[in-house]
Short mmCIF file of C-alpha atoms and ligand atoms in Angstrom, two decimals:
data_model
loop_
_atom_site.label_atom_id
_atom_site.label_comp_id
_atom_site.label_asym_id
_atom_site.label_seq_id
_atom_site.Cartn_x
_atom_site.Cartn_y
_atom_site.Cartn_z
CA MET A 236 19.32 -1.69 13.62
CA THR A 237 22.42 0.43 12.97
CA PRO A 238 22.54 3.83 14.71
CA THR A 239 22.05 5.65 11.39
CA ASP A 240 18.55 4.17 10.92
CA PRO A 241 15.47 6.35 11.66
CA PRO A 242 13.77 6.05 15.10
CA ASP A 243 12.27 2.60 15.32
CA GLN A 244 8.61 2.06 14.68
CA GLY A 245 9.40 -1.71 14.45
CA VAL A 246 7.23 -4.48 15.82
CA SER A 247 8.07 -7.20 18.38
CA ALA A 248 6.20 -10.52 18.71
CA ALA A 249 6.24 -13.54 21.01
CA ASP A 250 7.19 -16.95 19.54
CA PRO A 251 4.78 -18.87 17.30
CA VAL A 252 2.95 -22.15 16.89
CA ASP A 253 4.41 -24.02 13.85
CA ASP A 254 1.81 -25.17 11.25
CA ALA A 255 3.72 -27.80 9.25
CA ALA A 256 0.65 -28.76 7.21
CA ALA A 257 0.56 -25.34 5.57
CA THR A 258 4.16 -25.27 4.36
CA GLU A 259 3.88 -26.00 0.63
CA THR A 260 5.81 -23.96 -1.93
CA ALA A 261 4.61 -23.48 -5.51
CA GLY A 262 5.56 -26.95 -6.90
CA PRO A 263 2.15 -28.20 -8.04
CA ALA A 264 0.75 -27.88 -11.58
CA ASP A 265 -1.72 -25.14 -10.63
CA GLY A 266 1.14 -23.13 -9.19
CA GLY A 267 -0.18 -23.61 -5.67
CA VAL A 268 -3.65 -22.18 -6.18
CA SER A 269 -5.42 -25.23 -4.77
CA ALA A 270 -3.14 -25.35 -1.75
CA ALA A 271 -3.79 -21.65 -1.18
CA ARG A 272 -7.54 -22.08 -1.62
CA ALA A 273 -7.49 -24.86 0.98
CA LEU A 274 -5.67 -22.62 3.45
CA LEU A 275 -8.04 -19.73 2.73
CA GLY A 276 -11.04 -22.01 3.09
CA ARG A 277 -9.95 -22.97 6.61
CA ALA A 278 -9.03 -19.43 7.68
CA ARG A 279 -11.28 -17.55 10.12
CA ARG A 280 -9.21 -14.41 10.77
CA VAL A 281 -7.60 -13.04 7.59
CA VAL A 282 -5.34 -10.07 6.92
CA VAL A 283 -4.90 -8.89 3.35
CA LEU A 284 -1.77 -6.72 2.92
CA THR A 285 -1.50 -4.96 -0.43
CA GLY A 286 1.11 -2.88 -2.22
CA ALA A 287 1.35 -1.01 -5.50
CA GLY A 288 1.12 -4.23 -7.51
CA VAL A 289 -2.58 -4.68 -6.68
CA SER A 290 -3.33 -1.42 -8.52
CA ALA A 291 -0.88 -1.99 -11.41
CA GLU A 292 -3.58 -3.57 -13.61
CA SER A 293 -5.75 -0.47 -13.01
CA GLY A 294 -3.04 1.52 -14.82
CA ILE A 295 -1.41 3.02 -11.72
CA PRO A 296 2.40 2.91 -11.89
CA THR A 297 4.11 1.02 -9.07
CA PHE A 298 6.93 2.60 -7.06
CA ARG A 299 9.40 0.41 -8.96
CA ASP A 300 8.19 1.81 -12.30
CA ALA A 301 10.32 4.67 -13.60
CA LEU A 302 8.65 8.06 -13.32
CA THR A 303 7.51 9.84 -16.49
CA GLY A 304 7.01 13.39 -17.75
CA LEU A 305 8.19 16.22 -15.54
CA TRP A 306 9.37 13.73 -12.91
CA GLU A 307 11.28 11.25 -15.09
CA ARG A 308 14.64 12.41 -13.75
CA PHE A 309 13.53 11.82 -10.16
CA ASP A 310 13.22 8.70 -8.03
CA ALA A 311 9.83 8.27 -6.35
CA GLN A 312 11.54 7.56 -3.03
CA GLU A 313 13.35 10.90 -3.36
CA LEU A 314 10.22 12.89 -4.20
CA ALA A 315 8.15 11.28 -1.43
CA THR A 316 10.11 13.10 1.31
CA PRO A 317 9.67 16.24 3.47
CA ARG A 318 13.03 17.45 2.11
CA ALA A 319 11.80 17.37 -1.53
CA PHE A 320 8.61 19.25 -0.58
CA ARG A 321 10.61 21.93 1.28
CA ALA A 322 13.06 22.21 -1.62
CA ASP A 323 10.43 22.43 -4.38
CA PRO A 324 6.80 22.43 -3.14
CA ALA A 325 5.35 23.10 -6.62
CA LEU A 326 7.17 20.09 -8.12
CA VAL A 327 6.01 17.74 -5.36
CA TRP A 328 2.44 19.09 -5.10
CA GLY A 329 2.23 18.84 -8.93
CA TRP A 330 3.32 15.18 -8.69
CA TYR A 331 0.64 14.30 -6.17
CA GLU A 332 -2.09 16.14 -8.07
CA TRP A 333 -0.97 14.23 -11.20
CA ARG A 334 -1.18 10.94 -9.26
CA ARG A 335 -4.63 11.95 -7.93
CA THR A 336 -5.69 12.55 -11.56
CA VAL A 337 -4.47 9.09 -12.62
CA VAL A 338 -6.20 7.43 -9.66
CA THR A 339 -9.45 9.33 -10.20
CA ARG A 340 -9.55 8.16 -13.82
CA ALA A 341 -8.63 4.56 -12.90
CA ARG A 342 -11.05 1.81 -11.92
CA PRO A 343 -10.75 -1.02 -9.39
CA ASN A 344 -9.60 -4.27 -11.09
CA PRO A 345 -10.66 -7.89 -10.39
CA ALA A 346 -8.00 -8.10 -7.63
CA HIS A 347 -9.61 -5.26 -5.65
CA LEU A 348 -13.05 -6.85 -6.23
CA ALA A 349 -11.80 -10.26 -5.03
CA VAL A 350 -10.46 -8.69 -1.82
CA ALA A 351 -13.86 -7.11 -1.18
CA ALA A 352 -15.57 -10.46 -1.87
CA LEU A 353 -13.22 -12.26 0.51
CA ALA A 354 -13.98 -9.75 3.28
CA ALA A 355 -17.71 -10.11 2.65
CA ARG A 356 -17.40 -13.90 2.97
CA THR A 357 -14.94 -13.96 5.91
CA PRO A 358 -16.17 -11.31 8.37
CA GLU A 359 -12.94 -11.21 10.37
CA THR A 360 -10.91 -9.88 7.44
CA VAL A 361 -8.75 -6.77 7.81
CA VAL A 362 -7.54 -5.07 4.63
CA VAL A 363 -4.23 -3.25 5.17
CA THR A 364 -2.73 -1.28 2.29
CA GLN A 365 0.46 0.63 1.59
CA ASN A 366 -1.30 2.32 -1.31
CA VAL A 367 -2.51 5.92 -1.21
CA ASP A 368 -5.21 5.31 -3.84
CA ASP A 369 -8.89 4.63 -3.02
CA LEU A 370 -9.41 1.60 -5.27
CA HIS A 371 -10.05 -0.87 -2.42
CA GLU A 372 -12.83 1.38 -1.14
CA ARG A 373 -14.25 1.87 -4.66
CA ALA A 374 -14.27 -1.94 -5.03
CA GLY A 375 -16.45 -2.21 -1.91
CA SER A 376 -13.90 -2.80 0.84
CA GLY A 377 -14.94 -0.90 3.95
CA ASP A 378 -12.65 0.26 6.76
CA VAL A 379 -9.36 -0.19 4.87
CA VAL A 380 -6.25 0.45 7.01
CA HIS A 381 -4.09 2.94 5.06
CA LEU A 382 -0.57 2.63 6.52
CA HIS A 383 0.87 5.31 4.24
CA GLY A 384 -2.03 7.74 4.10
CA SER A 385 -4.18 8.80 1.17
CA LEU A 386 -4.13 11.12 -1.86
CA PHE A 387 -7.55 12.38 -0.78
CA GLN A 388 -6.72 13.82 2.66
CA PRO A 389 -4.47 16.86 2.15
CA ARG A 390 -3.65 19.00 5.19
CA CYS A 391 -1.67 22.08 6.13
CA ALA A 392 2.07 21.32 6.42
CA ASP A 393 2.35 23.80 9.31
CA CYS A 394 -0.79 23.45 11.47
CA ALA A 395 -2.16 20.13 10.10
CA GLU A 396 -5.57 21.72 9.43
CA PRO A 397 -7.33 19.40 6.94
CA TRP A 398 -7.71 21.05 3.52
CA ARG A 399 -10.93 20.43 1.56
CA LEU A 400 -10.22 19.23 -1.98
CA PRO A 401 -12.18 21.12 -4.65
CA GLY A 402 -15.36 19.36 -5.87
CA GLU A 403 -14.21 18.67 -9.39
CA PRO A 404 -11.70 15.83 -9.83
CA ALA A 405 -8.03 16.59 -10.43
CA ASP A 406 -7.33 17.07 -14.11
CA GLU A 407 -3.56 17.38 -14.52
CA PRO A 408 -1.87 17.16 -17.95
CA ALA A 409 -0.38 13.73 -18.81
CA GLU A 410 3.19 15.01 -18.72
CA GLY A 411 2.54 16.77 -15.40
CA ARG A 412 3.33 20.33 -14.36
CA ARG A 413 4.59 22.32 -11.43
CA LEU A 414 1.67 23.38 -9.27
CA PRO A 415 2.15 25.63 -6.24
CA PRO A 416 0.38 24.02 -3.26
CA PRO A 417 -2.74 25.82 -2.06
CA ARG A 418 -2.61 27.85 1.14
CA CYS A 419 -4.10 26.82 4.48
CA ALA A 420 -7.29 28.70 5.37
CA ARG A 421 -6.22 28.91 9.03
CA CYS A 422 -2.52 29.80 8.99
CA SER A 423 -1.87 30.27 5.21
CA GLY A 424 0.86 27.62 5.45
CA PRO A 425 1.43 25.39 2.39
CA VAL A 426 -0.97 22.45 1.99
CA ARG A 427 0.72 19.05 1.65
CA PRO A 428 -0.61 15.64 0.52
CA GLY A 429 -2.02 13.47 3.37
CA VAL A 430 0.51 10.72 2.74
CA VAL A 431 3.36 9.36 4.91
CA TRP A 432 6.68 10.45 3.43
CA PHE A 433 9.93 8.50 3.88
CA GLY A 434 11.40 9.37 7.26
CA GLU A 435 7.98 10.21 8.67
CA ALA A 436 6.17 8.13 11.26
CA LEU A 437 3.17 6.08 10.18
CA PRO A 438 -0.23 6.96 11.70
CA GLU A 439 0.02 5.31 15.13
CA ALA A 440 -3.55 3.94 15.20
CA ALA A 441 -3.28 2.41 11.71
CA LEU A 442 0.07 0.76 12.45
CA GLU A 443 -1.14 -0.57 15.79
CA ARG A 444 -4.28 -2.00 14.19
CA ALA A 445 -2.25 -3.65 11.41
CA VAL A 446 0.22 -5.21 13.85
CA GLU A 447 -2.54 -6.51 16.13
CA ALA A 448 -4.42 -7.97 13.18
CA ALA A 449 -1.25 -9.62 11.81
CA ALA A 450 -0.48 -11.14 15.24
CA ALA A 451 -4.07 -12.41 15.64
CA CYS A 452 -4.77 -13.70 12.13
CA ASP A 453 -4.56 -17.31 10.99
CA LEU A 454 -3.83 -16.30 7.41
CA LEU A 455 -2.08 -13.30 5.87
CA LEU A 456 -2.51 -12.79 2.12
CA VAL A 457 0.18 -10.43 0.79
CA VAL A 458 -0.41 -9.03 -2.69
CA GLY A 459 1.76 -6.94 -4.99
CA THR A 460 4.43 -5.63 -2.67
CA SER A 461 8.22 -5.77 -2.97
CA GLY A 462 8.34 -6.03 0.83
CA LEU A 463 11.16 -3.48 1.08
CA VAL A 464 9.46 -0.60 2.89
CA TYR A 465 9.33 -0.70 6.69
CA PRO A 466 7.60 -1.07 9.04
CA ALA A 467 4.89 -2.39 6.63
CA ALA A 468 7.30 -5.10 5.42
CA GLU A 469 7.46 -6.56 8.93
CA LEU A 470 3.77 -7.55 8.94
CA PRO A 471 4.14 -10.89 7.07
CA HIS A 472 6.94 -11.80 9.50
CA VAL A 473 4.77 -10.95 12.51
CA ALA A 474 1.90 -13.08 11.17
CA SER A 475 4.25 -16.00 10.50
CA ARG A 476 5.89 -15.69 13.94
CA PHE A 477 2.43 -15.95 15.53
CA GLY A 478 1.71 -19.16 13.58
CA ALA A 479 -0.40 -17.81 10.72
CA SER A 480 -0.06 -19.11 7.17
CA VAL A 481 1.28 -16.60 4.65
CA ILE A 482 0.21 -16.64 0.99
CA GLN A 483 1.96 -14.29 -1.45
CA VAL A 484 0.67 -13.20 -4.87
CA ASN A 485 3.31 -11.50 -7.03
CA PRO A 486 4.66 -12.13 -10.55
CA GLN A 487 8.20 -11.52 -9.26
CA PRO A 488 10.24 -12.95 -6.39
CA THR A 489 10.27 -10.52 -3.44
CA ALA A 490 11.64 -10.11 0.07
CA VAL A 491 8.44 -11.83 1.29
CA ASP A 492 9.22 -15.17 -0.48
CA GLU A 493 11.23 -16.38 2.52
CA VAL A 494 8.30 -16.12 4.93
CA ALA A 495 5.51 -17.23 2.57
CA ASP A 496 4.07 -20.74 2.84
CA VAL A 497 2.63 -20.51 -0.68
CA ASN A 498 4.03 -18.20 -3.36
CA LEU A 499 1.64 -17.68 -6.29
CA HIS A 500 3.63 -16.21 -9.15
CA GLY A 501 1.35 -14.19 -11.41
CA PRO A 502 -0.76 -11.02 -11.75
CA ALA A 503 -3.18 -10.24 -8.91
CA ALA A 504 -6.15 -9.54 -11.21
CA ARG A 505 -5.94 -13.15 -12.47
CA LEU A 506 -4.85 -14.99 -9.33
CA LEU A 507 -6.98 -13.33 -6.64
CA PRO A 508 -10.31 -14.18 -8.33
CA ALA A 509 -8.99 -17.76 -8.79
CA LEU A 510 -8.05 -17.85 -5.12
CA VAL A 511 -11.21 -16.27 -3.70
CA GLY A 512 -13.76 -17.23 -6.33
CA GLU A 513 -16.58 -19.64 -5.39
CA PRO A 514 -15.61 -23.25 -6.16
CA ALA A 515 -16.83 -24.05 -9.74
CA ALA A 516 -20.27 -25.73 -9.54
CA SER A 517 -19.48 -29.52 -9.65
C1 BV8 B 1352 9.74 5.56 9.17
C2 BV8 B 1352 3.39 7.09 0.66
C3 BV8 B 1352 10.48 6.36 11.22
C4 BV8 B 1352 3.94 8.21 -0.15
C5 BV8 B 1352 5.20 5.50 1.09
C6 BV8 B 1352 14.18 -0.65 8.51
C7 BV8 B 1352 15.10 -1.10 7.62
C8 BV8 B 1352 15.44 -0.27 6.51
C9 BV8 B 1352 14.87 0.99 6.31
C10 BV8 B 1352 13.96 1.42 7.22
C11 BV8 B 1352 13.64 0.62 8.32
N1 BV8 B 1352 12.71 1.29 9.03
C12 BV8 B 1352 12.46 2.50 8.43
C13 BV8 B 1352 13.21 2.59 7.32
C14 BV8 B 1352 13.21 3.72 6.39
C15 BV8 B 1352 12.07 3.66 5.37
C16 BV8 B 1352 12.20 2.42 4.52
O1 BV8 B 1352 11.56 1.43 4.73
N2 BV8 B 1352 13.06 2.54 3.51
C17 BV8 B 1352 13.24 1.41 2.57
C18 BV8 B 1352 13.01 1.89 1.17
C19 BV8 B 1352 14.58 0.83 2.74
N3 BV8 B 1352 10.77 3.68 6.03
C20 BV8 B 1352 10.27 4.90 6.33
O2 BV8 B 1352 10.83 5.95 6.08
C21 BV8 B 1352 8.91 4.90 7.01
N4 BV8 B 1352 8.94 5.80 8.12
O3 BV8 B 1352 10.43 4.59 9.27
O4 BV8 B 1352 9.67 6.56 10.09
C22 BV8 B 1352 10.01 7.29 12.22
C23 BV8 B 1352 9.52 6.71 13.38
C24 BV8 B 1352 9.08 7.55 14.39
C25 BV8 B 1352 9.18 8.95 14.20
C26 BV8 B 1352 9.67 9.49 13.01
C27 BV8 B 1352 10.06 8.64 11.98
C28 BV8 B 1352 7.81 5.45 6.07
C29 BV8 B 1352 7.62 4.53 4.92
C30 BV8 B 1352 6.41 4.99 4.07
C31 BV8 B 1352 6.83 5.88 2.92
N5 BV8 B 1352 5.66 6.22 2.10
N6 BV8 B 1352 4.10 5.84 0.37
C32 BV8 B 1352 3.66 8.06 -1.62
O5 BV8 B 1352 3.04 7.05 -2.02
O6 BV8 B 1352 4.05 8.95 -2.36
S1 BV8 B 1352 6.02 4.02 0.71
C33 BV8 B 1352 5.54 3.67 -0.92
O7 BV8 B 1352 6.54 2.85 -1.42
C34 BV8 B 1352 4.28 2.87 -1.07
O8 BV8 B 1352 3.29 3.26 -0.19
C35 BV8 B 1352 4.77 1.46 -0.77
O9 BV8 B 1352 4.77 1.21 0.57
C36 BV8 B 1352 6.19 1.52 -1.21
C37 BV8 B 1352 6.33 0.83 -2.51
O10 BV8 B 1352 6.35 -0.51 -2.21
P1 BV8 B 1352 5.31 -1.52 -2.91
O11 BV8 B 1352 3.92 -1.08 -2.64
O12 BV8 B 1352 5.76 -2.82 -2.51
O13 BV8 B 1352 5.52 -1.25 -4.46
P2 BV8 B 1352 6.80 -1.52 -5.34
O14 BV8 B 1352 6.67 -0.62 -6.50
O15 BV8 B 1352 8.01 -1.48 -4.52
O16 BV8 B 1352 6.61 -3.03 -5.82
C38 BV8 B 1352 5.49 -3.37 -6.57
C39 BV8 B 1352 5.39 -4.88 -6.47
O17 BV8 B 1352 4.21 -5.27 -7.17
C40 BV8 B 1352 6.57 -5.61 -7.11
O18 BV8 B 1352 6.99 -6.65 -6.25
C41 BV8 B 1352 5.98 -6.19 -8.41
O19 BV8 B 1352 6.55 -7.41 -8.75
C42 BV8 B 1352 4.52 -6.35 -8.01
N7 BV8 B 1352 3.57 -6.33 -9.13
C43 BV8 B 1352 3.67 -5.63 -10.29
N8 BV8 B 1352 2.55 -5.88 -11.07
C44 BV8 B 1352 1.76 -6.75 -10.35
C45 BV8 B 1352 2.40 -7.02 -9.11
N9 BV8 B 1352 1.87 -7.83 -8.18
C46 BV8 B 1352 0.67 -8.43 -8.49
N10 BV8 B 1352 0.00 -8.20 -9.65
C47 BV8 B 1352 0.51 -7.38 -10.60
N11 BV8 B 1352 -0.16 -7.19 -11.74
ZN1 ZN B 1353 -2.26 25.78 8.61
#
């Protein structure tokens, strides 16, 4: 890491056990689904790592998608920073309340449901997400590890006092608006979204749990992430270094391709049910 990089929250791992049998790229007619199903069928300890792509078919824009409305001239990675919130708290709070509105109106899609079904069938499954939405939970996944926080856990930016969201769901206009953040009941500091901004440390317990699960799993299923944001992007490499098989589901090539044993190119809401679904009655 070059000296300019932020303090390291990276992950180190001992060397692996190679599993030659699992190394099959997406040559076969079914695009690798049967190879992936065979790997999944044998797996006992599974980690599912998801990114924005798993919620794309629920109508939630990914981080790659250009922003719209009030925020169209901004880059999401720019807005999701402490600096942007200090510079213009009403713009940033408005953005998060708009995103909370979109998420509240959205519904889990078949990919979220398949992840919940997989966990129900394979008890030692850990669901780790980079997403700040609650669609995994609404699909029935319990105990989801949120590496980057949640839209539903705002807190005071000064004293970290949790701030209780009002009962009624967010209802921001489609084009968005500036919205001054509410004030903390304890110190009247500005309330901020309970997400991890770029340059901020991830919640220690969540990161530790994700790393331990990745090092201990025998299969990591990575869905809908570009694999560019760290330290989350290190998890597939940790799993592979510890000898686990890695299956990726993504319509596009990503930074994870190099470490995946099977790359399934297609939308999560179609491929995850095919991957997890009960074998068709013979
Ligand atoms: C930190 C919450 C240090 C907020 C987010 C090492 C190397 C280089 C840089 C770094 C490094 N280590 C740290 C850094 C800096 C930085 C980083 O990684 N920068 C990158 C961009 C180069 N990391 C950080 O700043 C992290 N903090 O390092 O702190 C520290 C340590 C100690 C003490 C103090 C500080 C914090 C990172 C977390 C930032 N917060 N989110 C919010 O949401 O507003 S990240 C945010 O962006 C998301 O949570 C997600 O993680 C990321 C977006 O990535 P994806 O989820 O992958 O989504 P994306 O849009 O990119 O791609 C979508 C994919 O889905 C695509 O591949 C597409 O093809 C696919 N897709 C589309 N449709 C479908 C689909 N797939 C399946 N089905 C479909 N239908
Ligand atoms: Zn406070």
